[in-house]
Amino acid sequence: MIQFGIFQNGASDLPVADTPSGVLVAGGNLEAMHASYQRIMVDQVRQGILADQLGYDFYFMTEHHFQPEGPEFSPNPLMTEMAIAAQTRRIRLGQATNILTQWHPLRVAELGAMLDVISGGRVEFGVGRGYQPREVEVLGFPYGSSIQDQERNRAYFQEAYDIIMKAWTQPSFSHHGQFFTLPPTYTRWNHAQTIAYFSQPHVGRALDEVLRIGPPDQYGGGNPVTNTTTVLREISLFPQPLQKPYPQCWEPVASARSVEWAAAHGVNCNINAIPRTRLRRVFETYYQAAEKASWPDRLQRGAFKFGWDAEKRRGLSVGPWVHILQPGQGETHLTRIDRALEME
């Protein structure tokens, strides 16, 4: 069964312009670019709603920031898809991708879970490492992330992914890694309601699992919550996703290493930038890695069909550029499309 989706990259609606160097960019000053992206943001929502009405199965959006040149715009696909979710009932809402190396993992986990709840369980959650220093170095700096150090980038991505999985699947959790200690070991929390709640039986965690109880801090201030040596040991993420154990995850891939990682973690692949001559090898690499890892799957359903398994919604999706011409649209329209693709 063939399923169809739309990949929304958020390009500027300004005309494509030539520069003296021959590089194509959006034809407008910064003021015009700001206005263009405001229009595009509204159009992205409208297109998602229209895609649902036309019967498309998926609507994928990218995450990109800080681009005056015009090719890409989508600073928060999860937030944009909230607006789409509120006005649709069927289409599945994906991200290609949420760039984990630009996020605190708990913030993106919360947003992804919120969208899944609001949409009634229609999220296809995208995870990615990023590739643009202008984005990753700026947004990832507070968390120690980078794209200019590939191994550091991969380590951060893996840890962020692990934290998201914990937050989505465990009633409460802790994490101690290279980039994050959650909650921080110095987090004082002598809150009467927390103590009362976890002192009850059958709430899913015992008090001593969530708090390490200590005496008052003789040097502390007057706030009883922080005037203590009691510290927080675990936290809970609210809400968790509606889909159990969690939404299907996706990763845009270009390298064999990324394909193998996705297969080994039960993650679907978006393929948008790989030549057709290499597609067969990418598919084979994915399925060989999945078989080697005993067919990991969030629902433990075992092996899935080669290519795309529509029943299980598992495998790889290919995003070719498709142009539909209306009657009367000829060479001029094709030239416009070609220039837009060259700018991309």
Coordinates of C-alpha atoms in Angstrom, one line a residue:
M1 CA 0.0 0.0 0.0
I2 CA 1.4 3.4 -1.0
Q3 CA 0.9 6.3 1.4
F4 CA 1.5 9.9 0.6
G5 CA 2.8 12.8 2.6
I6 CA 3.9 16.4 2.2
F7 CA 7.4 17.7 3.2
Q8 CA 7.1 21.4 4.1
N9 CA 10.4 23.2 4.1
G10 CA 9.1 26.7 4.6
A11 CA 10.9 28.5 1.7
S12 CA 10.3 32.2 1.3
D13 CA 7.6 33.3 -1.1
L14 CA 9.7 36.1 -2.5
P15 CA 11.0 35.8 -6.1
V16 CA 14.3 34.1 -6.6
A17 CA 17.1 36.7 -7.3
D18 CA 20.4 36.4 -9.0
T19 CA 23.5 37.7 -7.2
P20 CA 26.8 38.9 -8.8
S21 CA 28.4 35.7 -7.8
G22 CA 25.8 33.6 -9.5
V23 CA 24.3 32.2 -6.3
L24 CA 20.5 32.4 -6.0
V25 CA 18.8 33.9 -3.0
A26 CA 15.4 35.3 -2.1
G27 CA 14.9 38.7 -3.7
G28 CA 14.3 41.0 -0.8
N29 CA 15.9 43.0 2.0
L30 CA 15.7 42.0 5.6
E31 CA 12.5 43.8 6.2
A32 CA 10.9 42.0 3.2
M33 CA 12.2 38.7 4.6
H34 CA 10.6 39.2 8.0
A35 CA 7.3 39.9 6.3
S36 CA 7.7 36.9 4.0
Y37 CA 8.3 34.5 6.8
Q38 CA 5.3 35.8 8.7
R39 CA 3.2 34.9 5.7
I40 CA 4.9 31.5 5.3
M41 CA 4.2 30.7 8.9
V42 CA 0.4 31.2 8.3
D43 CA 0.6 29.3 5.0
Q44 CA 2.3 26.3 6.7
V45 CA -0.8 25.9 8.9
R46 CA -3.2 26.4 6.0
Q47 CA -1.3 23.8 3.9
G48 CA -1.4 21.3 6.7
I49 CA -5.2 21.7 7.0
L50 CA -5.6 21.4 3.3
A51 CA -3.4 18.3 3.2
D52 CA -5.8 16.7 5.7
Q53 CA -8.8 17.6 3.6
L54 CA -7.2 16.2 0.4
G55 CA -6.5 12.9 2.0
Y56 CA -2.8 13.0 2.5
D57 CA -1.5 10.6 5.2
F58 CA 1.4 12.6 6.6
Y59 CA 2.5 16.2 6.9
F60 CA 6.2 16.7 7.8
M61 CA 7.9 20.0 8.7
T62 CA 11.5 20.8 9.1
E63 CA 13.2 22.8 11.9
H64 CA 15.4 25.7 10.7
H65 CA 16.4 29.1 12.1
F66 CA 18.1 32.4 11.3
Q67 CA 18.0 32.2 7.5
P68 CA 17.8 35.5 5.6
E69 CA 18.7 33.7 2.3
G70 CA 15.2 32.3 1.9
P71 CA 15.4 28.5 1.3
E72 CA 14.2 27.2 4.7
F73 CA 12.0 28.5 7.5
S74 CA 10.4 26.5 10.3
P75 CA 11.6 27.5 13.8
N76 CA 9.3 25.2 15.8
P77 CA 7.4 22.5 13.8
L78 CA 5.8 21.2 17.0
M79 CA 4.2 24.5 17.8
T80 CA 3.0 25.0 14.2
E81 CA 1.5 21.6 14.1
M82 CA -0.4 22.4 17.3
A83 CA -2.4 24.8 15.2
I84 CA -2.9 22.2 12.5
A85 CA -3.8 19.5 15.0
A86 CA -6.6 21.7 16.4
Q87 CA -8.2 21.9 13.0
T88 CA -7.7 18.4 11.6
R89 CA -8.8 14.9 12.6
R90 CA -6.9 12.4 10.5
I91 CA -3.5 13.4 9.0
R92 CA -0.4 12.3 10.9
L93 CA 1.9 15.2 12.0
G94 CA 5.6 14.6 11.6
Q95 CA 8.8 16.6 12.0
A96 CA 11.8 16.2 9.7
T97 CA 13.1 16.9 12.2
N98 CA 13.4 18.2 15.8
I99 CA 17.1 19.0 16.0
L100 CA 17.8 17.5 19.4
T101 CA 21.3 19.1 19.6
Q102 CA 19.6 22.5 19.7
W103 CA 17.1 21.6 22.6
H104 CA 17.0 20.8 26.2
P105 CA 15.7 17.2 25.9
L106 CA 13.0 17.7 28.5
R107 CA 11.6 20.8 26.7
V108 CA 11.3 19.0 23.4
A109 CA 9.9 15.9 25.1
E110 CA 7.2 18.0 26.7
L111 CA 6.3 19.7 23.4
G112 CA 6.2 16.4 21.5
A113 CA 4.0 14.8 24.2
M114 CA 1.6 17.9 24.2
L115 CA 1.2 17.7 20.5
D116 CA 0.5 14.0 20.7
V117 CA -2.2 14.6 23.3
I118 CA -3.8 17.5 21.5
S119 CA -3.8 15.7 18.1
G120 CA -5.3 12.5 19.6
G121 CA -2.2 10.4 19.1
R122 CA -1.1 11.5 15.6
V123 CA 2.5 12.5 16.1
E124 CA 5.4 11.0 14.1
F125 CA 8.3 12.4 16.2
G126 CA 11.4 13.5 14.3
V127 CA 14.9 13.3 15.8
G128 CA 18.0 14.7 14.2
R129 CA 21.5 15.9 14.8
G130 CA 21.5 19.0 12.7
Y131 CA 24.1 20.1 10.2
Q132 CA 24.2 23.9 10.2
P133 CA 26.6 25.6 12.6
R134 CA 24.6 28.8 12.5
E135 CA 21.8 27.0 14.2
V136 CA 23.5 24.3 16.3
E137 CA 26.3 26.4 17.7
V138 CA 23.9 29.3 18.6
L139 CA 21.1 27.2 20.1
G140 CA 23.1 24.3 21.4
F141 CA 25.8 26.3 23.2
P142 CA 24.0 26.5 26.6
Y143 CA 23.8 22.7 26.7
G144 CA 27.4 22.0 25.5
S145 CA 26.2 20.8 22.1
S146 CA 28.1 21.3 18.8
I147 CA 28.0 20.4 15.1
Q148 CA 31.6 21.3 14.5
D149 CA 32.7 18.4 16.6
Q150 CA 30.9 15.4 15.1
E151 CA 31.6 12.9 17.9
R152 CA 30.4 15.4 20.5
N153 CA 27.3 16.0 18.4
R154 CA 26.6 12.3 18.2
A155 CA 27.1 11.9 22.0
Y156 CA 24.7 14.7 22.8
F157 CA 22.2 13.4 20.3
Q158 CA 22.3 9.9 21.9
E159 CA 22.0 11.3 25.4
A160 CA 19.1 13.6 24.5
Y161 CA 17.3 10.7 22.8
D162 CA 17.8 8.5 25.8
I163 CA 16.4 11.2 28.2
I164 CA 13.3 11.6 26.0
M165 CA 12.6 7.9 26.0
K166 CA 13.0 7.8 29.8
A167 CA 10.7 10.9 30.2
W168 CA 8.0 9.4 28.0
T169 CA 8.0 5.8 29.4
Q170 CA 8.8 6.0 33.1
P171 CA 6.5 7.3 35.8
S172 CA 9.5 9.2 37.3
F173 CA 13.1 9.0 36.5
S174 CA 16.6 10.3 36.9
H175 CA 19.5 10.6 34.5
H176 CA 23.3 10.9 35.0
G177 CA 25.2 11.4 31.8
Q178 CA 27.9 13.4 30.1
F179 CA 25.8 16.5 29.4
F180 CA 22.9 16.2 31.9
T181 CA 22.3 15.3 35.5
L182 CA 18.5 15.2 36.0
P183 CA 17.5 16.4 38.4
P184 CA 20.7 18.2 39.4
T185 CA 22.1 16.6 42.6
Y186 CA 21.9 20.0 44.4
T187 CA 18.2 20.5 43.9
R188 CA 16.7 21.2 47.3
W189 CA 13.0 20.2 47.6
N190 CA 11.4 20.0 51.0
H191 CA 7.9 20.5 49.7
A192 CA 5.1 19.4 52.0
Q193 CA 2.8 18.4 49.1
T194 CA 5.5 16.3 47.5
I195 CA 6.2 14.5 50.7
A196 CA 2.5 13.9 51.4
Y197 CA 1.9 12.6 47.9
F198 CA 4.7 10.1 47.8
S199 CA 4.1 9.0 51.4
Q200 CA 0.8 7.5 50.1
P201 CA 0.8 3.8 49.0
H202 CA 0.4 2.8 45.4
V203 CA 1.3 6.1 43.7
G204 CA 4.0 4.4 41.6
R205 CA 7.1 5.6 43.5
A206 CA 8.1 5.5 47.1
L207 CA 9.1 8.7 48.9
D208 CA 12.7 7.6 49.3
E209 CA 13.0 7.0 45.5
V210 CA 11.9 10.6 44.8
L211 CA 13.5 12.5 47.7
R212 CA 16.6 12.0 49.8
I213 CA 15.2 13.3 53.1
G214 CA 17.6 15.3 55.3
P215 CA 17.5 17.7 58.3
P216 CA 17.0 21.5 58.0
D217 CA 19.9 23.5 56.7
Q218 CA 21.1 25.6 59.7
Y219 CA 22.6 28.1 57.3
G220 CA 19.5 28.4 55.0
G221 CA 17.0 31.2 54.7
G222 CA 13.4 31.3 55.7
N223 CA 11.8 29.3 52.8
P224 CA 11.0 25.8 54.1
V225 CA 11.3 24.3 50.6
T226 CA 14.9 25.3 50.3
N227 CA 16.0 25.7 53.9
T228 CA 16.8 22.0 54.0
T229 CA 19.3 19.3 53.1
T230 CA 16.4 17.3 51.5
V231 CA 17.2 17.0 47.8
L232 CA 15.2 15.8 44.7
R233 CA 16.2 12.4 43.3
E234 CA 13.7 11.9 40.5
I235 CA 11.3 14.0 38.4
S236 CA 8.2 13.2 36.3
L237 CA 7.4 14.6 32.9
F238 CA 3.8 15.7 32.3
P239 CA 2.1 15.1 30.0
Q240 CA 3.4 11.9 28.6
P241 CA 2.4 11.0 25.0
L242 CA -1.0 9.6 24.3
Q243 CA 0.5 6.9 22.1
K244 CA 2.1 4.1 24.1
P245 CA 4.8 3.4 24.8
Y246 CA 5.7 6.6 22.7
P247 CA 5.2 7.9 19.2
Q248 CA 7.0 6.4 16.3
C249 CA 10.3 8.2 15.8
W250 CA 11.9 9.3 12.5
E251 CA 15.3 10.5 11.4
P252 CA 16.4 12.2 8.2
V253 CA 19.4 10.2 7.0
A254 CA 22.3 10.7 4.6
S255 CA 25.1 8.6 5.9
A256 CA 25.3 4.8 6.4
R257 CA 26.1 5.4 10.1
S258 CA 22.9 7.3 10.6
V259 CA 20.9 4.7 8.7
E260 CA 22.3 2.0 10.9
W261 CA 21.6 4.0 14.1
A262 CA 18.0 4.5 13.1
A263 CA 17.5 0.8 12.3
A264 CA 19.1 -0.3 15.6
H265 CA 16.8 2.0 17.6
G266 CA 13.5 1.2 15.8
V267 CA 13.5 4.6 14.1
N268 CA 12.0 5.2 10.7
C269 CA 14.0 7.1 8.0
N270 CA 13.2 10.2 5.9
I271 CA 15.2 10.2 2.7
N272 CA 15.2 13.5 0.8
A273 CA 18.8 14.2 -0.3
I274 CA 20.1 10.9 -1.5
P275 CA 20.5 10.3 -5.3
R276 CA 18.2 7.6 -6.6
T277 CA 21.2 5.5 -7.7
R278 CA 22.0 5.1 -3.9
L279 CA 18.5 4.4 -2.7
R280 CA 18.6 0.6 -3.0
R281 CA 21.8 0.4 -0.9
V282 CA 20.3 2.7 1.8
F283 CA 17.3 0.4 2.0
E284 CA 19.4 -2.7 2.2
T285 CA 21.7 -1.1 4.9
Y286 CA 18.6 -0.3 7.0
Y287 CA 17.0 -3.7 6.8
Q288 CA 20.3 -5.5 7.4
A289 CA 20.9 -3.4 10.5
A290 CA 17.3 -3.9 11.7
E291 CA 17.6 -7.7 11.3
K292 CA 21.0 -7.7 13.1
A293 CA 19.4 -5.8 16.0
S294 CA 16.4 -8.3 16.1
W295 CA 13.9 -5.9 14.5
P296 CA 13.6 -3.3 17.3
D297 CA 10.1 -1.8 17.3
R298 CA 8.3 0.3 19.9
L299 CA 5.4 -2.1 19.8
Q300 CA 7.5 -5.3 19.6
R301 CA 5.9 -6.4 16.3
G302 CA 8.9 -8.1 14.8
A303 CA 10.0 -7.9 11.2
F304 CA 8.4 -5.4 8.8
K305 CA 8.1 -5.3 5.0
F306 CA 11.0 -4.2 2.9
G307 CA 10.6 -0.5 1.8
W308 CA 7.5 0.7 3.6
D309 CA 5.1 -1.3 5.8
A310 CA 1.9 0.8 5.7
E311 CA 0.1 -1.5 8.2
K312 CA 2.8 -1.0 10.9
R313 CA 3.9 2.5 9.6
R314 CA 7.5 1.2 9.7
G315 CA 10.5 1.6 7.3
L316 CA 11.8 4.3 5.1
S317 CA 10.0 7.2 3.2
V318 CA 11.4 8.7 0.1
G319 CA 10.7 12.4 -0.7
P320 CA 11.1 13.1 -4.4
W321 CA 10.3 16.5 -5.8
V322 CA 6.9 16.4 -7.6
H323 CA 5.7 19.2 -9.8
I324 CA 2.0 19.4 -10.9
L325 CA 1.4 21.8 -13.7
Q326 CA -2.0 23.3 -14.4
P327 CA -3.3 23.7 -17.9
G328 CA -1.6 26.6 -19.6
Q329 CA 1.5 26.6 -17.3
G330 CA 4.5 26.0 -19.5
E331 CA 8.2 26.8 -19.8
T332 CA 8.0 29.9 -17.7
H333 CA 6.5 28.1 -14.8
L334 CA 9.1 25.2 -15.1
T335 CA 11.9 27.8 -15.1
R336 CA 10.5 29.3 -11.9
I337 CA 10.5 25.8 -10.3
D338 CA 14.0 25.0 -11.4
R339 CA 15.3 28.3 -9.9
A340 CA 13.5 27.7 -6.7
L341 CA 15.0 24.2 -6.4
E342 CA 18.5 25.5 -7.2
M343 CA 18.1 28.0 -4.4
E344 CA 17.1 25.1 -2.0

